[in-house]
GROMACS .gro file of C-alpha atoms in nm:
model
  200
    1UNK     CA    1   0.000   0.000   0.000
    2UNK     CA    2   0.286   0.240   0.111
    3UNK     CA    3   0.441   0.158  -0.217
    4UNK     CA    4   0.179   0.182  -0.421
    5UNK     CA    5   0.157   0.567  -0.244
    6UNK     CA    6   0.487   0.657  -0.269
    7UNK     CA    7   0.508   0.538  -0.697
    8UNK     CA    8   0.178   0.747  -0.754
    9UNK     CA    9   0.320   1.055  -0.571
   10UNK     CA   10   0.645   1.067  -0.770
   11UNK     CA   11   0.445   0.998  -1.116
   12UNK     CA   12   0.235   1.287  -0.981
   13UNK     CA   13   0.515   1.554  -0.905
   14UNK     CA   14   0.720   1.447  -1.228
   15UNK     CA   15   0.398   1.497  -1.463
   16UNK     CA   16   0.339   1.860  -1.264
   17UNK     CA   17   0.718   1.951  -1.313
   18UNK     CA   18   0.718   1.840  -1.674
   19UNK     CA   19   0.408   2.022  -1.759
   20UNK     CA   20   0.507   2.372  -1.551
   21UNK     CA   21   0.582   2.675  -1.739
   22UNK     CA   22   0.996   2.693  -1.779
   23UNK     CA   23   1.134   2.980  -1.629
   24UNK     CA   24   1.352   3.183  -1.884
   25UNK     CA   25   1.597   3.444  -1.771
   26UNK     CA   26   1.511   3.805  -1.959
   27UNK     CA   27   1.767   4.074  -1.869
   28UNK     CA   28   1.648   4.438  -1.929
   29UNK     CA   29   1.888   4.730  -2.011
   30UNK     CA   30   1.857   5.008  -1.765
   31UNK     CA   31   1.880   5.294  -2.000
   32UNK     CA   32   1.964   5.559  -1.702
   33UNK     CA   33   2.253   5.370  -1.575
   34UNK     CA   34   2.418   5.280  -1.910
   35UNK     CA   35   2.657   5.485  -2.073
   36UNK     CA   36   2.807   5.515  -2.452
   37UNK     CA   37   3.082   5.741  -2.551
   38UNK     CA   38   3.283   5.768  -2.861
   39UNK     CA   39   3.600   5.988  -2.963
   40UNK     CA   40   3.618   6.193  -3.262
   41UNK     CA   41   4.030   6.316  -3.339
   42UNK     CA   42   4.007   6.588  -3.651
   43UNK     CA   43   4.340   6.791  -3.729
   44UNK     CA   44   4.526   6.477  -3.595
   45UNK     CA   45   4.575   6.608  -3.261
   46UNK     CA   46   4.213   6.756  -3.167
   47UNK     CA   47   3.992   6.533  -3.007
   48UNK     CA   48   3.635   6.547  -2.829
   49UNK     CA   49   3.435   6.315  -2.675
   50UNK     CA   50   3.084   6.236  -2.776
   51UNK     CA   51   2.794   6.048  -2.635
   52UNK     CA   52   2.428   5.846  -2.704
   53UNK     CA   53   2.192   5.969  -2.466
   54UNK     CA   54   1.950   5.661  -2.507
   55UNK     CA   55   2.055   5.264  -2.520
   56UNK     CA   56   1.815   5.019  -2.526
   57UNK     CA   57   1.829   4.618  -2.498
   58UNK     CA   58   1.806   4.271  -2.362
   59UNK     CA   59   1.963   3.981  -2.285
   60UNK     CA   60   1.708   3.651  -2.333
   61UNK     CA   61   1.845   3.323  -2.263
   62UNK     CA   62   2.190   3.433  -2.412
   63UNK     CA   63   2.083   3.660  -2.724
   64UNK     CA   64   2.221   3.980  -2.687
   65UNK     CA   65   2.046   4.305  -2.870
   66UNK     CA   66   2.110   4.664  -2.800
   67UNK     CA   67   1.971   4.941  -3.004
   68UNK     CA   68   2.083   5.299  -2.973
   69UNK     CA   69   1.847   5.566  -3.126
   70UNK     CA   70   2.060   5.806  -3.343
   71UNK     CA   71   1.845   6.072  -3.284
   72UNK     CA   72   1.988   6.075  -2.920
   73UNK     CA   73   2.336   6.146  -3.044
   74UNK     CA   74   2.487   6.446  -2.833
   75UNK     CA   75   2.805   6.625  -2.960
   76UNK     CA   76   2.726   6.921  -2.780
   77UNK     CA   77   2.633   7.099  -3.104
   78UNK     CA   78   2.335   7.080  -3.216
   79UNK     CA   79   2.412   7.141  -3.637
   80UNK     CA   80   2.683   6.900  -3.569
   81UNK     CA   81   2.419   6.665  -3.470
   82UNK     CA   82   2.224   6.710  -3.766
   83UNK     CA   83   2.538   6.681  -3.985
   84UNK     CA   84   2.634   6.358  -3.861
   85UNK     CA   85   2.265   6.267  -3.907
   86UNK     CA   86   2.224   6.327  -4.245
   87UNK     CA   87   2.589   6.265  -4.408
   88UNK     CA   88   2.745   5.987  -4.126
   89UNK     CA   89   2.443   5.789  -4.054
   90UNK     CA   90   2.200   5.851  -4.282
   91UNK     CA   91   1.927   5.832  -3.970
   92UNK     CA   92   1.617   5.900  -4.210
   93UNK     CA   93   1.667   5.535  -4.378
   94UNK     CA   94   1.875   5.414  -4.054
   95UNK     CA   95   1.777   5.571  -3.746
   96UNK     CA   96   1.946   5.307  -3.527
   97UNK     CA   97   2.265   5.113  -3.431
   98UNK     CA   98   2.263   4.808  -3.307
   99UNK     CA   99   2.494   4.574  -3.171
  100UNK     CA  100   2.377   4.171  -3.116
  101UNK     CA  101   2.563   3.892  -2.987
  102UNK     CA  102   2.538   3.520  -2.859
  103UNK     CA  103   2.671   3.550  -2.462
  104UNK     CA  104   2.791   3.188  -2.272
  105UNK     CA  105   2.547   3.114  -1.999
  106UNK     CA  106   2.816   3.167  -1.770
  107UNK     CA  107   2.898   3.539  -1.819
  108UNK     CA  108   2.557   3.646  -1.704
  109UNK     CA  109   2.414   3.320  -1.477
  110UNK     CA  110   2.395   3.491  -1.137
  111UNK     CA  111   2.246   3.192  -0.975
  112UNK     CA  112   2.583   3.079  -0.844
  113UNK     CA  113   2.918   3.251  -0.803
  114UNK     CA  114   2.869   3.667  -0.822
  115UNK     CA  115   3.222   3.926  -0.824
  116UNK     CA  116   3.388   4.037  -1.157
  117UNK     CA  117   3.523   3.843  -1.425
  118UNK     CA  118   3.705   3.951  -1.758
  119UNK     CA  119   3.532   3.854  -2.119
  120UNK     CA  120   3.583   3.949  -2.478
  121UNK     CA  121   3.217   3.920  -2.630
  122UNK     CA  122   3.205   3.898  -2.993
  123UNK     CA  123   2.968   4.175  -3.133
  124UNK     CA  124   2.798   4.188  -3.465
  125UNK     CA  125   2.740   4.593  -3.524
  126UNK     CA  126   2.487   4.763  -3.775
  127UNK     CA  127   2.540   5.126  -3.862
  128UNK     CA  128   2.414   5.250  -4.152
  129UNK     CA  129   2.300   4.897  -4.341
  130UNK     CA  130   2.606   4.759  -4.304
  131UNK     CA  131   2.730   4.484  -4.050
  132UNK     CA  132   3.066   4.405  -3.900
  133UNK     CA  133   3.193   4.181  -3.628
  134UNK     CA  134   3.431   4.326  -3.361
  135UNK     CA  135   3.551   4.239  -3.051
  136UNK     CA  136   3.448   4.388  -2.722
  137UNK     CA  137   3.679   4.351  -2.415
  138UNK     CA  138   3.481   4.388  -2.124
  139UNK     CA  139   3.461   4.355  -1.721
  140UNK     CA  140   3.146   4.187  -1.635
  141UNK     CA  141   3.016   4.275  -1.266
  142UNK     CA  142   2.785   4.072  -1.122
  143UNK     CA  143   2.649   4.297  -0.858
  144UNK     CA  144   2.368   4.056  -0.717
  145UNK     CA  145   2.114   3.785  -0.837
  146UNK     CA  146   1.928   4.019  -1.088
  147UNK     CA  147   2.175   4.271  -1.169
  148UNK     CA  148   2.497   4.272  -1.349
  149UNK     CA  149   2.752   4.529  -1.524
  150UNK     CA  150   2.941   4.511  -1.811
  151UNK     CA  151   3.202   4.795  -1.863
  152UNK     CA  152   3.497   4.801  -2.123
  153UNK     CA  153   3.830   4.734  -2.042
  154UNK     CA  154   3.922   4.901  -2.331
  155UNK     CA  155   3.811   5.088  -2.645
  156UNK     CA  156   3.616   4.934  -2.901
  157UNK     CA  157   3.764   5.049  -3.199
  158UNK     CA  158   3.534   5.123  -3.498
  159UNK     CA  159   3.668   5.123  -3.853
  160UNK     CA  160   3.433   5.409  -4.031
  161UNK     CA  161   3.630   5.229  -4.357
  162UNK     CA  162   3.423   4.826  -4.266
  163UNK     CA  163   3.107   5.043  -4.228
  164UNK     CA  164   3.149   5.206  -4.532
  165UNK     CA  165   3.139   5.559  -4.399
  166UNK     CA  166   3.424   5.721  -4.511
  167UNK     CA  167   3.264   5.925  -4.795
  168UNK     CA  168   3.005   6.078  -4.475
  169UNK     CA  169   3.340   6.103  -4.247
  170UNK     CA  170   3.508   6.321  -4.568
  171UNK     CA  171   3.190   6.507  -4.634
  172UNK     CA  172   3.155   6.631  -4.265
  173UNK     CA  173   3.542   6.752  -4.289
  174UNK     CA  174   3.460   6.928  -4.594
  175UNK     CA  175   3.145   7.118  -4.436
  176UNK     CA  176   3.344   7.189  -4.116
  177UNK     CA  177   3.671   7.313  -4.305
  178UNK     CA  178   3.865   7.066  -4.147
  179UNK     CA  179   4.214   6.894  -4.281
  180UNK     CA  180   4.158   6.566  -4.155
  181UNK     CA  181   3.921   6.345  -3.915
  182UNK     CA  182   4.056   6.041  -3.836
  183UNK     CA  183   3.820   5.742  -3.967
  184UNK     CA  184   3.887   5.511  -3.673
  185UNK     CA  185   3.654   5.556  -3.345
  186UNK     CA  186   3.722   5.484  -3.030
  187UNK     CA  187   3.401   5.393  -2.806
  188UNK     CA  188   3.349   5.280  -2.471
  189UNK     CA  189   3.019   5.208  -2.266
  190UNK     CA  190   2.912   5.079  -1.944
  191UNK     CA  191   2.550   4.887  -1.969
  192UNK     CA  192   2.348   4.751  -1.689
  193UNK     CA  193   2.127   4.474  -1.687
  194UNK     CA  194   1.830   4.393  -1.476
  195UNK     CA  195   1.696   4.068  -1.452
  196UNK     CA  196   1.281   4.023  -1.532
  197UNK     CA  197   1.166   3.711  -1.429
  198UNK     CA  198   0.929   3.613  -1.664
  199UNK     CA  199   0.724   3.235  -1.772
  200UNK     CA  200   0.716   3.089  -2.133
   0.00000   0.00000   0.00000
């Protein structure tokens, strides 16, 4: 009788667990506390730092996507802006960048071992229509069970030549009276992630 008990209660709680909703792991980009900045050198020894106001993303069960708005590029100038809108990034066909990736379980599971660990993630970029894998070394900080940072160690270095951009980099320095802006870009960012609980 026991027996008999016993075998119906484990069928019982192995047809509940294989029939429960699986619970996924969905982190959310916290726009406020995420950061993007790139470096623009013109005259060879002149350089400024520029920003996106506005990053947003997620991280589902290892698929990466960020999209930054172009329209929340801030060089402190506001016809610069619109230059680099119209002749750089063509935002009226394009009006975002966006960077995906694939990231290993164990860069952003939190359910074990948090602290700080060093990663290079491989990103796929789009600017402009055109796509083009680099590398981004980063310091992932996993702050608690549904929160983790990911700053880089050092610039990602954009090639305005892969993205085909050249011709809007040489138009700009044409417009501004310049002699030379350099076409490789240094950016950096710090992102956030929060983790949303959610059930497929």
């Amino acid at each position: 009788m026991l027996k008999t008990l016993f075998s119906s209660s484990i069928m019982g709680l192995a047809f509940t667990l294989a029939s429960a909703p699986v619970l996924a792991q969905n982190w959310q980009l916290d726009s406020e506390n995420s950061s993007l900045h790139f470096v623009s050198v013109k005259n060879d020894h002149v350089a400024e730092v520029h920003r996106f106001t506005e990053i947003n993303g997620d991280l589902t069960d290892g698929k990466l996507t960020i999209n930054i708005p172009i329209s929340s590029l801030d060089t402190d100038i506001a016809i610069r802006n619109e230059r680099m809108h119209k002749h750089l990034f063509d935002s009226a066909e394009y009006p975002l960048v966006t960077a995906t990736a694939q990231i290993p379980d164990e860069l952003y599971d939190t359910s074990t071992t948090l602290g700080t660990l060093p990663a290079v993630v491989p990103l796929t970029v789009f600017i402009a229509g055109e796509a083009v894998d680099v590398d981004a070394v980063v310091q992932i900080n996993k702050l608690s069970s549904d929160r983790i940072v990911a700053t880089t160690s050092q610039p990602v270095l954009i090639s305005t030549r892969e993205f085909g951009l050249v011709e809007g980099v040489n138009q700009l320095r044409e417009i501004a009276g310049l002699d030379r802006i350099d076409y490789v870009v240094p950016v950096t960012f710090t992102v956030q992630f929060d983790l949303v609980p959610y059930r497929e």
